[in-house]
mmCIF file of C-alpha atoms in Angstrom:
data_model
loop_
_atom_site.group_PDB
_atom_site.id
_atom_site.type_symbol
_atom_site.label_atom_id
_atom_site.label_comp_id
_atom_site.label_asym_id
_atom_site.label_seq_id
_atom_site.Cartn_x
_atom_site.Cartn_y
_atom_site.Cartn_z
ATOM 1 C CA UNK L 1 71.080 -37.692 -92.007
ATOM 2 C CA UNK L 2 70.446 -36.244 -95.467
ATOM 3 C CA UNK L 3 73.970 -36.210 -97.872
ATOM 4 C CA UNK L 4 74.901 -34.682 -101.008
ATOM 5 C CA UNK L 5 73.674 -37.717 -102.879
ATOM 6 C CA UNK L 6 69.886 -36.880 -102.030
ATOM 7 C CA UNK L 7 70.399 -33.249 -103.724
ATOM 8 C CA UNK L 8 71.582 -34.903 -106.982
ATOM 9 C CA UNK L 9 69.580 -35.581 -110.055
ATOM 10 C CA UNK L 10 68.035 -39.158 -110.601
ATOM 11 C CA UNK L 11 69.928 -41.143 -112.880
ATOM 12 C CA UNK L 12 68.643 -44.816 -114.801
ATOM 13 C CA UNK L 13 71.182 -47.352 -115.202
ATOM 14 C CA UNK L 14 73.871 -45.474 -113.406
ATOM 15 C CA UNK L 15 75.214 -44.248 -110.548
ATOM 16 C CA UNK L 16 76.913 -41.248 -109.092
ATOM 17 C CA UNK L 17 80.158 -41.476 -107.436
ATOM 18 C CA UNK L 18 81.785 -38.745 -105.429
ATOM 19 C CA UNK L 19 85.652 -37.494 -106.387
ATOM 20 C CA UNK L 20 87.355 -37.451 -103.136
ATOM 21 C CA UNK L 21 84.732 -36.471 -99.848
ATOM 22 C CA UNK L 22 84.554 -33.768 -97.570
ATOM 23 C CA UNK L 23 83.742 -34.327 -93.467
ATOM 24 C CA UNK L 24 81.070 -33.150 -91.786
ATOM 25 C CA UNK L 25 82.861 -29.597 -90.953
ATOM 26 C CA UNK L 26 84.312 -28.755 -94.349
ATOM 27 C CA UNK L 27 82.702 -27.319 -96.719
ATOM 28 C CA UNK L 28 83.603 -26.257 -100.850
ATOM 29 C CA UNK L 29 83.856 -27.932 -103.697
ATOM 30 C CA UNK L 30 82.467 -31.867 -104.021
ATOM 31 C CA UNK L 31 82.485 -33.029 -107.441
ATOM 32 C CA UNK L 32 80.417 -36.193 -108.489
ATOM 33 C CA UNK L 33 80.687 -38.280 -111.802
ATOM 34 C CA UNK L 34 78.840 -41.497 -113.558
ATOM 35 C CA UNK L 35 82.417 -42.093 -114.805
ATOM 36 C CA UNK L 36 84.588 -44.564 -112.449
ATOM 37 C CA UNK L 37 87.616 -43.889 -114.967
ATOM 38 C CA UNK L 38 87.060 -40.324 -114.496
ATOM 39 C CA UNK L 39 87.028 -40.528 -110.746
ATOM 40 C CA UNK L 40 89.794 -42.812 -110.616
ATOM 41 C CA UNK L 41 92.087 -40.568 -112.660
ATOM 42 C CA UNK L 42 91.260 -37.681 -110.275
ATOM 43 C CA UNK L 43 91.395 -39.070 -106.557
ATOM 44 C CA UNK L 44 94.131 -41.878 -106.841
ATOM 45 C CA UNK L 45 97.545 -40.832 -105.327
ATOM 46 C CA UNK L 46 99.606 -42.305 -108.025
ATOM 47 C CA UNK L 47 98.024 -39.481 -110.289
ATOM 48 C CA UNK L 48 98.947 -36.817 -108.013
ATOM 49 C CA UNK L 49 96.279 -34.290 -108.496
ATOM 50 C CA UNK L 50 96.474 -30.720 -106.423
ATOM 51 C CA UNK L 51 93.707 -29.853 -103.859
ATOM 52 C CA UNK L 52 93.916 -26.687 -102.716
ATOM 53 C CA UNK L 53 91.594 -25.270 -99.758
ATOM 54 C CA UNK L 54 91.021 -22.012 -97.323
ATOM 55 C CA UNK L 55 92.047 -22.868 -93.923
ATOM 56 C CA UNK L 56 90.702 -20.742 -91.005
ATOM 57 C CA UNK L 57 92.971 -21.222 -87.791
ATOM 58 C CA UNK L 58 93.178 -19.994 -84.334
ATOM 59 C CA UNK L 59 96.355 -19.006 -83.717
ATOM 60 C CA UNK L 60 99.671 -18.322 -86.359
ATOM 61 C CA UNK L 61 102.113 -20.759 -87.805
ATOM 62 C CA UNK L 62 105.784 -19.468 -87.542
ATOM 63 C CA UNK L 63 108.016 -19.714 -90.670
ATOM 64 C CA UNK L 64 109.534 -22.777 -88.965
ATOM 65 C CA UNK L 65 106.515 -24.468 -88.978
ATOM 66 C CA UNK L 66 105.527 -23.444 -92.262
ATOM 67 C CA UNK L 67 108.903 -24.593 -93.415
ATOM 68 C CA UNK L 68 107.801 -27.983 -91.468
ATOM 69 C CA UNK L 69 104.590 -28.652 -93.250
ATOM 70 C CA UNK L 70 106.091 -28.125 -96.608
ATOM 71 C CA UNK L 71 109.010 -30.532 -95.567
ATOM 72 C CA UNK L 72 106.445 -33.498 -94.064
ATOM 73 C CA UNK L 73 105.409 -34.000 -90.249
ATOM 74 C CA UNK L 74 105.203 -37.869 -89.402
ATOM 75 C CA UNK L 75 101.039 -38.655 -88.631
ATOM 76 C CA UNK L 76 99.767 -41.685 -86.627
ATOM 77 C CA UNK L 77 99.608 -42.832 -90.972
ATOM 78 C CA UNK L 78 102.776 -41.684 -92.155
ATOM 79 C CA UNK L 79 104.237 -38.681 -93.361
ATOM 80 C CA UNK L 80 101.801 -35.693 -94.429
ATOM 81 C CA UNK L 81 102.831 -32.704 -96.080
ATOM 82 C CA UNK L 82 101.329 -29.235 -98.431
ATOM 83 C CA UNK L 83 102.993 -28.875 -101.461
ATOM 84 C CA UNK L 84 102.216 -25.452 -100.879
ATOM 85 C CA UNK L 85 101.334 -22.606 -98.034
ATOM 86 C CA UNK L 86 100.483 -19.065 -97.929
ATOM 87 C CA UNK L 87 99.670 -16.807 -95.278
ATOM 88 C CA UNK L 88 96.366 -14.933 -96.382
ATOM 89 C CA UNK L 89 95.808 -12.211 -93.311
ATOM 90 C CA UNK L 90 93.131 -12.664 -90.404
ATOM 91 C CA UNK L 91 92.412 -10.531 -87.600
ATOM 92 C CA UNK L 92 92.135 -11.475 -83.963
ATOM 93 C CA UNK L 93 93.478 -14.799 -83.506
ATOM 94 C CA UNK L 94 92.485 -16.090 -86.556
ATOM 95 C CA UNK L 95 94.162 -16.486 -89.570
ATOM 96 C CA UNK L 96 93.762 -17.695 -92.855
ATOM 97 C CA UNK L 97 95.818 -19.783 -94.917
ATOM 98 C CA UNK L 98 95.592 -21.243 -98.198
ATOM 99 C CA UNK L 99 97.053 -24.617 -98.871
ATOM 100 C CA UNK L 100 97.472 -27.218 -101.670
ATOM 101 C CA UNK L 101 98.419 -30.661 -101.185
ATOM 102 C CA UNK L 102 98.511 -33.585 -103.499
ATOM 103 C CA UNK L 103 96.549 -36.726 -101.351
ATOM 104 C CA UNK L 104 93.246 -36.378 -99.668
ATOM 105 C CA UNK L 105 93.743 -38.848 -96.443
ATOM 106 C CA UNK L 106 91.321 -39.115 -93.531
ATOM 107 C CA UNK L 107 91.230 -35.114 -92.315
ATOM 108 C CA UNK L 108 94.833 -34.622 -93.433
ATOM 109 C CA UNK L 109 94.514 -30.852 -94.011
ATOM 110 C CA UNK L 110 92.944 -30.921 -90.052
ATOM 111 C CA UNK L 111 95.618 -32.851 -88.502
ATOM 112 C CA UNK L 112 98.479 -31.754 -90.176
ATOM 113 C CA UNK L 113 97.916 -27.982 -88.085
ATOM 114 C CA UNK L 114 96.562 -30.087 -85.187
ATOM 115 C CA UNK L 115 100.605 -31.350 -85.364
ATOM 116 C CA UNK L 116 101.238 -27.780 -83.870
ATOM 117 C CA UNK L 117 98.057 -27.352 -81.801
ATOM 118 C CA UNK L 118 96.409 -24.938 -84.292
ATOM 119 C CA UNK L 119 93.127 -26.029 -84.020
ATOM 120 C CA UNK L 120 90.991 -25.543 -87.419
ATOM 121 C CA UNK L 121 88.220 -23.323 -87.219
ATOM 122 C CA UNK L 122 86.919 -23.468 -91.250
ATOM 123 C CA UNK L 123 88.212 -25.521 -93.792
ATOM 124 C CA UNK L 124 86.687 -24.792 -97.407
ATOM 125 C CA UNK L 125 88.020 -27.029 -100.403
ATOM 126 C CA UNK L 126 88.217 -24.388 -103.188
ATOM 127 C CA UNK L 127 90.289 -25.980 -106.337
ATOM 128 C CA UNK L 128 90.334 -30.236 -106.867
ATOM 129 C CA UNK L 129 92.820 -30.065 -109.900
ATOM 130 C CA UNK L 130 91.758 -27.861 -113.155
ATOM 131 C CA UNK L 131 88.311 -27.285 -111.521
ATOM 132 C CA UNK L 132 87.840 -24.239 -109.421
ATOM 133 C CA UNK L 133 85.064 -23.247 -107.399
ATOM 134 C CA UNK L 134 83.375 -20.694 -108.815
ATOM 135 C CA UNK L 135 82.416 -17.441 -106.219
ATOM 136 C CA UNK L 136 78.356 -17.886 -107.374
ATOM 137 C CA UNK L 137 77.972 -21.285 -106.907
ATOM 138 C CA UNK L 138 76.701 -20.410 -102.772
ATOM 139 C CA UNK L 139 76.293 -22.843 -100.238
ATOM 140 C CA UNK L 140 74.150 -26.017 -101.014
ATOM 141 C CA UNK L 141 73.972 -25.026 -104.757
ATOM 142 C CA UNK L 142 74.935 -27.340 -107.673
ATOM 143 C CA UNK L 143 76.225 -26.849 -110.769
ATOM 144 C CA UNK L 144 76.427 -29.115 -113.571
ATOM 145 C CA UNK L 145 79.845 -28.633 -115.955
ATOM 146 C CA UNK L 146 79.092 -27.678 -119.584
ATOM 147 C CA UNK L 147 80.074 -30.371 -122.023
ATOM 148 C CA UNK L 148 83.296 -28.431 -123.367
ATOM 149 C CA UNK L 149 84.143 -27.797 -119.675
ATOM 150 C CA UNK L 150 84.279 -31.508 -118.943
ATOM 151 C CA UNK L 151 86.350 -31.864 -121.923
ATOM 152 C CA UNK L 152 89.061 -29.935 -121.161
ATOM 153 C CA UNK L 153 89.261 -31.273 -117.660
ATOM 154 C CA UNK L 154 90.241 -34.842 -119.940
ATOM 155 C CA UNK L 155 92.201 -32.787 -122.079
ATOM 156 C CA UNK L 156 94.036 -31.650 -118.964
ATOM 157 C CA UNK L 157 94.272 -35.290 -117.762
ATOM 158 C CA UNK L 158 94.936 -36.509 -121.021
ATOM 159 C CA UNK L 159 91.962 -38.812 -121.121
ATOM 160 C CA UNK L 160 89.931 -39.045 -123.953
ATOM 161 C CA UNK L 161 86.416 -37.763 -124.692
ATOM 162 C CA UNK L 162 85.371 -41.348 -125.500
ATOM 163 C CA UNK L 163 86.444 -42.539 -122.184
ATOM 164 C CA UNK L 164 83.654 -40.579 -120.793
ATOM 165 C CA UNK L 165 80.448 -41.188 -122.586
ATOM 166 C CA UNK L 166 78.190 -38.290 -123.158
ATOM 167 C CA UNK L 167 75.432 -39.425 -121.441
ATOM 168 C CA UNK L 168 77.822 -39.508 -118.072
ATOM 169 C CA UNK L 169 78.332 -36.161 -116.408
ATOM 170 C CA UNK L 170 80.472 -34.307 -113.863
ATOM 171 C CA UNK L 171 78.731 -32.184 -111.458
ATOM 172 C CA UNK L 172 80.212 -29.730 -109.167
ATOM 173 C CA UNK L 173 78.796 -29.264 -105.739
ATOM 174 C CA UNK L 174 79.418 -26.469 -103.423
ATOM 175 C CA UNK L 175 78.496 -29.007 -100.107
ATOM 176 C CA UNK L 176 78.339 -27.434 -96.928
ATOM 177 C CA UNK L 177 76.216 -29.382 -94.365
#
């Protein structure tokens, strides 16, 4: 099966490594680096860094189980929670919800409204920290971040520009498989 990494530019003497991933049936923003400090900073827990995604589901959460999901259900690998949710509208049975949560476990965003049988029916990663999807980057296009982009994304994490040479670079990928 072809991946993101095919779709990237070659690269001598480096390699590109993926900040967080997405699964097969979730698509939005992927964003790759050559900088292992960089990616570190961004997807490790202890830094606590906000992803935020549109989540399609069939059926409604009540306010109790909103309330629920912001306190923490118990999963099969501990307690799981959103730092944040918001009711965006839907018709039929589906509705849309956005959601931000600070950890990026195996399908957490899935299983935490498979706690309530609400089955997820499109899950699109739109915001991983400062960077935000943009609307015309379209499915399967990339976008590589302007030098002054990347470096307020350290200034944000309080990294500095040396820690990121300027031959490495952070792409932004709008996967969907």
């Amino acid at each position: 099966r072809t991946t993101v990494f095919s779709k990237l530019p070659r690269i001598k003497n480096e390699k590109w490594i993926s900040i967080g991933r997405l699964d097969i049936n979730t698509s939005g923003l992927l964003m790759f680096t050559t900088s292992g400090d960089l990616a570190n900073r961004l997807m490790h827990p202890k830094f606590e860094i906000e992803r935020e995604y549109a989540v399609r589901i069939f059926g409604e959460l009540t306010e109790e189980q909103m309330s629920k999901l912001k306190l923490g259900v118990k999963l099969e690998d501990g307690l799981a929670k959103f730092d944040e949710i918001r009711y965006q509208g839907g018709e039929g049975a589906n509705r849309w919800y956005q959601v931000i949560l600070m950890e990026g476990r195996n399908r957490e965003v899935r299983r935490l409204f498979e706690y309530f049988n609400l089955p997820v029916s499109r899950l699109i990663r739109t915001r991983f920290g400062p960077v935000s999807l943009p609307s015309r980057v379209k499915r399967g296009m990339m976008l590589e971040l302007e030098v002054k982009e990347v470096e307020k994304i350290l200034k944000w994490l309080d990294m500095p520009f040396s820690m990121v040479s300027r031959n490495e670079s952070l792409n932004k990928v709008k996967a969907r498989k």
